[in-house]
């Protein structure tokens, strides 16, 4: 039995997003041509007597298929509305593309995405990458130096500059590449890798790198209309570690052994609860001996709110040699970093018979000790919060019952001896 001959494509007529193949169909005794196309979702085949007739018919079909007229008779009213709206949407693109070709492109793109997002997602990523290609490249360590130079030019506080410098230099040690390649997961891993660090400290580092990334966005190193990768990083529980305090015996040792010029640091911190930054900015004119208060002006307070700290009898006794002093409480000290450096040297110099330091510095230890002991004695969070410049809630949550009332009273009983006062007076004369 002879095999039936197959039709072969002799030409494909294309246009307006349509594609109609013309087949040469084997019919005994004469030439025959076949056109194949889709209409209303069905495959239609038409026969033509000649090749020229087939090409002419294919052109007619392309026109009718592209404008939808070939489907009109089989479309419902709803189909008419959908097709009409689809064609209007295509017209708005300004591209000469038929509805069928648009559908083909959509289907092809969807197939290539293979379920990994939508075409809109792919377009968004493409546009982002195109815009990122226009960004000025910069490595994070170089950006850190640009940022630090910027805040120095703005004459922001030295404390802020030094704090940002320390934190961002640490970041620069870990992130050495281009800032555009740093992702949220990288920032999260960096923060998580900080061992023996409280949540509050991690948040401080996080805030520093967020500030850097926002600066990069403002300067055109990152896309301006998007949230930065750093801002998506995880926040930590800001409660911090346990509150560290000194014992009454430790503060007595410091008061009696610290270098006389640094004694106000211990006394004012321990018995008035001022922060080290506030002490570094304090002037003797703000220590109002005649009114038994220390005025912490708004511009010198951490909370930017003026407050009055009490000069308790124990503090008045220790500050008596300084009563007629003027100028800064600590001459030559402009910020808490300089104060911390000098104070550490002085504390390390207080040694035992074996030459080893007798004390270790506790971060914010004097202030924490004052608030804890004051709370133990007064049992009034609202009053202590006014003296210390903290909220009553923070006082109640963090400092209540850290020490007993007996320990609190002992803390405020550490008066100076006459010999120590003479020693201090002679040293500061």
Coordinates of C-alpha atoms in Angstrom, one line a residue:
X1 CA 0.0 0.0 0.0
X2 CA 1.4 3.3 -1.1
X3 CA 2.0 5.9 1.6
X4 CA -0.1 9.1 1.6
X5 CA 2.0 12.1 0.7
X6 CA 2.2 14.8 3.3
X7 CA 1.5 18.5 2.7
X8 CA 4.6 20.7 2.8
X9 CA 4.9 24.4 3.8
X10 CA 5.9 26.4 0.7
X11 CA 5.6 29.9 2.4
X12 CA 4.5 31.6 5.6
X13 CA 2.7 34.9 5.3
X14 CA 3.3 37.1 8.3
X15 CA 2.1 40.5 9.5
X16 CA 0.4 42.4 12.3
X17 CA 1.3 39.7 14.8
X18 CA -0.2 37.0 12.7
X19 CA 1.4 34.0 11.0
X20 CA -0.3 31.9 8.3
X21 CA 1.5 29.0 6.7
X22 CA 0.6 27.9 3.1
X23 CA 0.9 24.2 2.4
X24 CA 1.2 22.6 -1.0
X25 CA -1.4 19.8 -0.8
X26 CA -1.0 16.7 -3.0
X27 CA -4.2 16.2 -5.0
X28 CA -4.1 13.9 -7.9
X29 CA -4.3 15.7 -11.3
X30 CA -3.9 19.3 -10.3
X31 CA -2.2 21.8 -7.9
X32 CA -3.8 22.5 -4.6
X33 CA -2.8 24.8 -1.7
X34 CA -4.0 24.8 1.9
X35 CA -4.0 27.7 4.4
X36 CA -4.1 26.9 8.2
X37 CA -5.0 29.4 10.9
X38 CA -6.7 29.7 14.3
X39 CA -10.1 31.4 14.6
X40 CA -12.1 31.6 17.9
X41 CA -9.8 29.0 19.4
X42 CA -10.3 26.5 16.5
X43 CA -7.9 25.4 13.8
X44 CA -9.3 26.3 10.4
X45 CA -8.1 25.0 7.0
X46 CA -9.0 26.6 3.7
X47 CA -8.1 25.3 0.2
X48 CA -7.0 27.6 -2.6
X49 CA -6.8 26.8 -6.3
X50 CA -3.4 28.5 -6.9
X51 CA -0.4 29.7 -5.0
X52 CA -1.3 33.4 -5.8
X53 CA -4.9 32.8 -4.6
X54 CA -3.5 31.3 -1.3
X55 CA -1.2 34.3 -0.7
X56 CA -4.1 36.8 -1.4
X57 CA -6.4 34.9 1.0
X58 CA -3.7 34.8 3.7
X59 CA -3.2 38.6 3.5
X60 CA -7.0 39.0 3.9
X61 CA -7.0 36.8 6.9
X62 CA -4.1 38.6 8.5
X63 CA -6.1 41.9 8.3
X64 CA -9.3 40.4 9.7
X65 CA -7.6 38.3 12.4
X66 CA -5.5 41.2 13.6
X67 CA -8.5 43.6 14.0
X68 CA -10.7 40.9 15.4
X69 CA -13.3 40.9 12.7
X70 CA -12.7 37.3 11.7
X71 CA -13.9 36.3 15.2
X72 CA -16.9 38.6 15.5
X73 CA -19.6 36.2 14.6
X74 CA -18.6 33.6 17.2
X75 CA -17.9 36.1 20.1
X76 CA -20.3 36.7 22.9
X77 CA -21.1 40.2 24.2
X78 CA -18.7 39.7 27.0
X79 CA -16.0 38.4 24.6
X80 CA -16.5 41.6 22.5
X81 CA -15.9 43.8 25.6
X82 CA -12.8 41.9 26.6
X83 CA -11.2 41.9 23.1
X84 CA -12.1 45.6 22.7
X85 CA -10.5 46.5 26.0
X86 CA -7.4 44.4 25.2
X87 CA -6.9 46.1 21.9
X88 CA -7.3 49.5 23.5
X89 CA -4.6 48.6 26.1
X90 CA -2.3 47.5 23.3
X91 CA -2.9 50.8 21.4
X92 CA -1.8 52.8 24.5
X93 CA 1.6 51.1 24.4
X94 CA 2.4 52.9 21.1
X95 CA 3.8 49.6 19.7
X96 CA 2.5 48.1 16.5
X97 CA 1.6 44.7 17.9
X98 CA -1.4 42.5 17.4
X99 CA -3.4 40.9 20.1
X100 CA -2.4 37.4 19.2
X101 CA 1.3 38.4 19.1
X102 CA 1.0 40.1 22.5
X103 CA -0.6 36.9 23.9
X104 CA 2.2 34.8 22.4
X105 CA 4.8 37.0 24.0
X106 CA 3.0 36.8 27.4
X107 CA 2.8 33.0 27.2
X108 CA 6.5 32.7 26.2
X109 CA 7.6 35.0 29.1
X110 CA 5.4 33.2 31.6
X111 CA 6.8 29.8 30.5
X112 CA 10.4 31.1 30.9
X113 CA 9.7 32.4 34.4
X114 CA 8.7 28.9 35.3
X115 CA 6.6 30.0 38.3
X116 CA 9.4 32.2 39.7
X117 CA 7.4 35.4 40.0
X118 CA 5.3 37.4 37.5
X119 CA 6.2 39.3 34.4
X120 CA 5.7 42.5 36.4
X121 CA 8.3 41.2 38.9
X122 CA 10.7 40.5 36.0
X123 CA 10.2 43.9 34.5
X124 CA 10.7 45.6 37.9
X125 CA 14.0 43.7 38.4
X126 CA 15.1 44.6 34.9
X127 CA 14.4 48.3 35.5
X128 CA 16.1 48.3 38.8
X129 CA 19.2 46.7 37.3
X130 CA 19.2 49.2 34.5
X131 CA 19.0 52.1 37.0
X132 CA 21.6 50.5 39.3
X133 CA 24.0 50.4 36.3
X134 CA 23.8 54.2 36.2
X135 CA 24.8 54.5 39.9
X136 CA 28.2 55.8 40.9
X137 CA 30.2 52.8 42.2
X138 CA 31.7 53.1 45.7
X139 CA 33.1 50.6 48.2
X140 CA 31.8 50.8 51.7
X141 CA 35.2 51.7 53.3
X142 CA 35.5 54.6 50.9
X143 CA 31.9 55.7 51.5
X144 CA 32.6 55.7 55.3
X145 CA 35.3 58.3 54.9
X146 CA 33.1 60.4 52.6
X147 CA 30.4 60.3 55.2
X148 CA 32.7 61.1 58.1
X149 CA 34.1 64.1 56.3
X150 CA 30.6 65.3 55.6
X151 CA 29.5 65.2 59.3
X152 CA 32.7 66.9 60.3
X153 CA 32.1 69.7 57.8
X154 CA 28.6 70.1 59.4
X155 CA 30.3 70.7 62.7
X156 CA 28.2 68.1 64.5
X157 CA 29.2 67.2 68.1
X158 CA 32.6 65.6 68.5
X159 CA 30.9 62.9 70.5
X160 CA 28.6 62.0 67.6
X161 CA 31.5 62.0 65.1
X162 CA 33.7 59.8 67.2
X163 CA 30.8 57.4 67.8
X164 CA 30.0 57.1 64.1
X165 CA 33.7 56.8 63.3
X166 CA 34.1 53.9 65.7
X167 CA 31.0 52.0 64.6
X168 CA 31.4 52.5 60.8
X169 CA 35.1 51.7 60.8
X170 CA 34.1 48.4 62.4
X171 CA 31.6 47.9 59.6
X172 CA 34.3 48.7 57.0
X173 CA 36.4 45.9 58.3
X174 CA 33.6 43.4 57.4
X175 CA 32.2 45.0 54.3
X176 CA 35.0 45.8 51.9
X177 CA 33.1 45.6 48.6
X178 CA 30.6 47.7 46.6
X179 CA 27.8 49.0 48.7
X180 CA 25.2 48.1 46.1
X181 CA 26.1 44.4 46.6
X182 CA 25.4 44.4 50.4
X183 CA 22.1 42.7 51.2
X184 CA 19.9 42.7 54.3
X185 CA 21.1 39.1 55.0
X186 CA 24.7 40.4 55.1
X187 CA 23.9 43.1 57.6
X188 CA 21.9 40.6 59.8
X189 CA 24.8 38.2 59.8
X190 CA 27.2 41.0 60.8
X191 CA 25.1 42.1 63.7
X192 CA 24.4 38.5 64.8
X193 CA 28.2 37.8 64.8
X194 CA 28.9 40.4 67.5
X195 CA 29.7 38.2 70.4
X196 CA 29.0 39.2 74.0
X197 CA 27.1 42.3 72.8
X198 CA 23.8 43.5 74.1
X199 CA 20.8 44.0 71.9
X200 CA 21.0 47.7 72.6
X201 CA 24.6 47.9 71.3
X202 CA 23.7 45.9 68.2
X203 CA 20.9 48.3 67.5
X204 CA 23.3 51.2 67.8
X205 CA 25.5 49.6 65.2
X206 CA 22.4 48.9 63.1
X207 CA 21.4 52.6 63.3
X208 CA 24.9 53.7 62.3
X209 CA 24.9 51.6 59.1
X210 CA 21.3 52.6 58.3
X211 CA 22.5 56.2 58.5
X212 CA 25.4 55.4 56.2
X213 CA 23.1 53.7 53.6
X214 CA 20.7 56.7 53.7
X215 CA 23.6 59.0 53.1
X216 CA 24.6 56.8 50.1
X217 CA 21.0 57.1 48.7
X218 CA 21.1 60.8 49.0
X219 CA 24.4 61.0 47.2
X220 CA 23.4 58.8 44.3
X221 CA 25.3 55.7 45.3
X222 CA 22.0 53.8 45.9
X223 CA 18.6 54.1 44.3
X224 CA 16.8 57.1 45.8
X225 CA 13.2 55.8 45.5
X226 CA 13.8 52.6 47.5
X227 CA 14.3 51.7 51.1
X228 CA 17.8 50.6 51.7
X229 CA 18.9 47.0 52.4
X230 CA 20.2 48.1 55.8
X231 CA 16.7 49.4 56.8
X232 CA 15.2 45.9 56.3
X233 CA 17.7 44.4 58.8
X234 CA 16.4 42.9 62.1
X235 CA 16.1 45.0 65.3
X236 CA 17.2 43.5 68.5
X237 CA 15.6 43.5 72.0
X238 CA 16.9 46.8 73.3
X239 CA 16.8 45.9 77.0
X240 CA 20.5 45.5 77.1
X241 CA 22.3 43.4 79.7
X242 CA 22.1 43.6 83.5
X243 CA 22.6 47.0 85.1
X244 CA 26.1 47.2 86.5
X245 CA 26.6 49.1 89.8
X246 CA 29.4 49.7 92.2
X247 CA 29.3 48.7 95.9
X248 CA 29.5 51.3 98.7
X249 CA 33.0 50.0 99.5
X250 CA 34.1 50.5 95.9
X251 CA 32.9 54.0 95.6
X252 CA 34.6 54.8 98.9
X253 CA 37.9 53.4 97.6
X254 CA 37.6 55.6 94.5
X255 CA 36.7 58.7 96.4
X256 CA 39.7 58.3 98.6
X257 CA 42.3 57.2 96.0
X258 CA 41.3 58.9 92.7
X259 CA 43.5 61.8 91.5
X260 CA 42.0 65.0 93.1
X261 CA 41.2 66.7 89.8
X262 CA 39.0 63.8 88.8
X263 CA 37.3 63.5 92.1
X264 CA 34.2 65.5 90.8
X265 CA 33.7 62.8 88.2
X266 CA 33.2 60.2 90.9
X267 CA 31.3 62.4 93.4
X268 CA 28.9 64.1 90.9
X269 CA 28.3 60.8 89.1
X270 CA 27.8 58.8 92.3
X271 CA 25.8 61.2 94.4
X272 CA 23.9 63.3 91.7
X273 CA 23.6 60.7 88.9
X274 CA 24.9 62.9 86.0
X275 CA 25.9 61.1 82.9
X276 CA 29.6 61.2 82.0
X277 CA 28.8 63.3 78.9
X278 CA 26.9 65.8 81.1
X279 CA 29.8 66.0 83.5
X280 CA 32.3 66.6 80.7
X281 CA 30.2 69.7 79.7
X282 CA 29.4 70.9 83.2
X283 CA 30.8 74.2 84.5
X284 CA 31.2 75.3 88.1
X285 CA 28.7 78.1 87.6
X286 CA 26.1 75.5 87.0
X287 CA 26.8 73.8 90.4
X288 CA 24.6 76.0 92.5
X289 CA 26.0 75.4 96.0
X290 CA 23.7 78.1 97.6
X291 CA 20.6 76.4 96.1
X292 CA 21.7 72.7 96.7
X293 CA 21.2 71.8 93.0
X294 CA 23.2 71.2 89.8
X295 CA 21.6 72.7 86.7
X296 CA 21.9 70.5 83.7
X297 CA 21.0 72.8 80.8
X298 CA 18.9 71.5 77.9
X299 CA 21.8 71.9 75.4
X300 CA 24.0 69.8 77.6
X301 CA 21.5 67.1 78.5
X302 CA 21.1 63.8 76.6
X303 CA 17.4 64.3 76.5
X304 CA 17.7 68.0 75.5
X305 CA 15.6 68.8 78.6
X306 CA 16.7 71.0 81.4
X307 CA 16.7 69.4 84.9
X308 CA 17.9 70.1 88.4
X309 CA 19.9 67.4 90.2
X310 CA 20.1 67.6 93.9
X311 CA 23.3 68.4 95.8
X312 CA 22.8 66.0 98.6
X313 CA 24.8 66.5 101.9
X314 CA 27.3 63.8 100.9
X315 CA 28.0 65.5 97.6
X316 CA 28.3 68.9 99.2
X317 CA 30.9 67.5 101.5
X318 CA 33.0 66.1 98.8
X319 CA 32.7 69.2 96.6
X320 CA 33.5 71.7 99.4
X321 CA 37.2 72.2 98.2
X322 CA 35.8 73.2 94.7
X323 CA 33.2 75.7 95.9
X324 CA 35.0 78.7 94.6
X325 CA 36.2 77.2 91.3
X326 CA 35.1 78.6 87.9
X327 CA 35.2 77.4 84.3
X328 CA 34.7 73.8 83.4
X329 CA 34.5 71.2 86.1
X330 CA 37.2 69.3 84.3
X331 CA 39.6 71.7 82.6
X332 CA 40.9 70.5 79.2
X333 CA 38.2 67.8 78.8
X334 CA 35.8 68.6 75.9
X335 CA 33.8 65.4 75.6
X336 CA 33.1 62.1 77.3
X337 CA 35.6 60.2 75.2
X338 CA 38.5 62.3 76.5
X339 CA 37.0 62.0 80.0
X340 CA 36.8 58.2 79.7
X341 CA 40.4 58.0 78.6
X342 CA 41.7 60.1 81.5
X343 CA 39.4 58.3 84.0
X344 CA 40.6 54.9 83.0
X345 CA 44.2 55.8 83.4
X346 CA 43.4 57.2 86.9
X347 CA 41.5 54.1 87.9
X348 CA 44.2 51.7 86.6
X349 CA 46.7 53.6 88.8
X350 CA 44.8 52.6 91.9
X351 CA 46.6 49.3 92.6
X352 CA 47.1 46.8 95.4
X353 CA 50.4 45.5 96.9
X354 CA 50.8 43.2 93.8
X355 CA 50.6 46.2 91.5
X356 CA 47.3 45.1 89.9
X357 CA 44.4 47.5 89.6
X358 CA 41.9 47.1 92.5
X359 CA 38.9 48.1 90.4
X360 CA 37.4 47.6 87.0
X361 CA 35.4 50.4 85.5
X362 CA 31.7 49.7 85.1
X363 CA 30.1 51.4 82.1
X364 CA 27.7 54.1 83.5
X365 CA 28.3 52.5 86.9
X366 CA 28.1 55.7 89.0
X367 CA 24.8 56.8 87.4
X368 CA 23.3 53.3 87.7
X369 CA 24.5 53.1 91.3
X370 CA 23.0 56.5 92.2
X371 CA 19.6 55.7 90.6
X372 CA 19.5 52.3 92.3
X373 CA 20.4 53.5 95.7
X374 CA 18.2 56.6 95.5
X375 CA 15.3 54.4 94.4
X376 CA 16.0 52.1 97.4
X377 CA 15.9 55.1 99.8
X378 CA 13.1 57.2 98.4
X379 CA 10.9 54.4 96.9
X380 CA 9.5 56.9 94.5
X381 CA 10.2 56.4 90.8
X382 CA 8.6 59.7 89.7
X383 CA 10.9 61.7 92.0
X384 CA 14.0 59.8 91.0
X385 CA 13.2 60.2 87.3
X386 CA 13.1 64.0 87.7
X387 CA 16.5 64.0 89.4
X388 CA 18.1 61.6 86.9
X389 CA 16.4 62.7 83.7
X390 CA 14.9 59.3 82.9
X391 CA 11.2 58.2 82.6
X392 CA 9.5 56.8 85.6
X393 CA 8.8 53.7 83.7
X394 CA 12.5 53.1 82.9
X395 CA 13.4 53.8 86.6
X396 CA 10.8 51.3 87.8
X397 CA 11.6 48.6 85.3
X398 CA 15.4 48.7 85.5
X399 CA 16.4 50.0 88.9
X400 CA 13.8 48.9 91.4
X401 CA 15.0 46.5 94.0
X402 CA 18.6 46.3 92.6
X403 CA 19.9 47.2 96.1
X404 CA 18.4 47.1 99.5
X405 CA 17.4 50.2 101.5
X406 CA 20.3 49.5 103.9
X407 CA 22.8 49.5 101.0
X408 CA 21.2 52.7 99.6
X409 CA 21.7 54.5 102.9
X410 CA 25.2 53.2 103.2
X411 CA 26.0 54.6 99.7
X412 CA 25.0 58.1 100.6
X413 CA 26.9 58.0 103.9
X414 CA 30.4 58.0 102.5
X415 CA 31.6 61.4 103.7
X416 CA 35.2 62.5 103.3
X417 CA 37.7 62.6 106.1
X418 CA 39.4 65.9 107.1
X419 CA 42.7 64.6 105.9
X420 CA 41.3 63.7 102.4
X421 CA 39.8 67.2 102.1
X422 CA 43.1 68.8 102.9
X423 CA 44.8 66.6 100.4
X424 CA 42.3 67.6 97.7
X425 CA 42.5 71.3 98.6
X426 CA 46.2 71.3 98.4
X427 CA 46.2 69.5 95.0
X428 CA 43.8 71.8 93.3
X429 CA 45.0 75.1 94.7

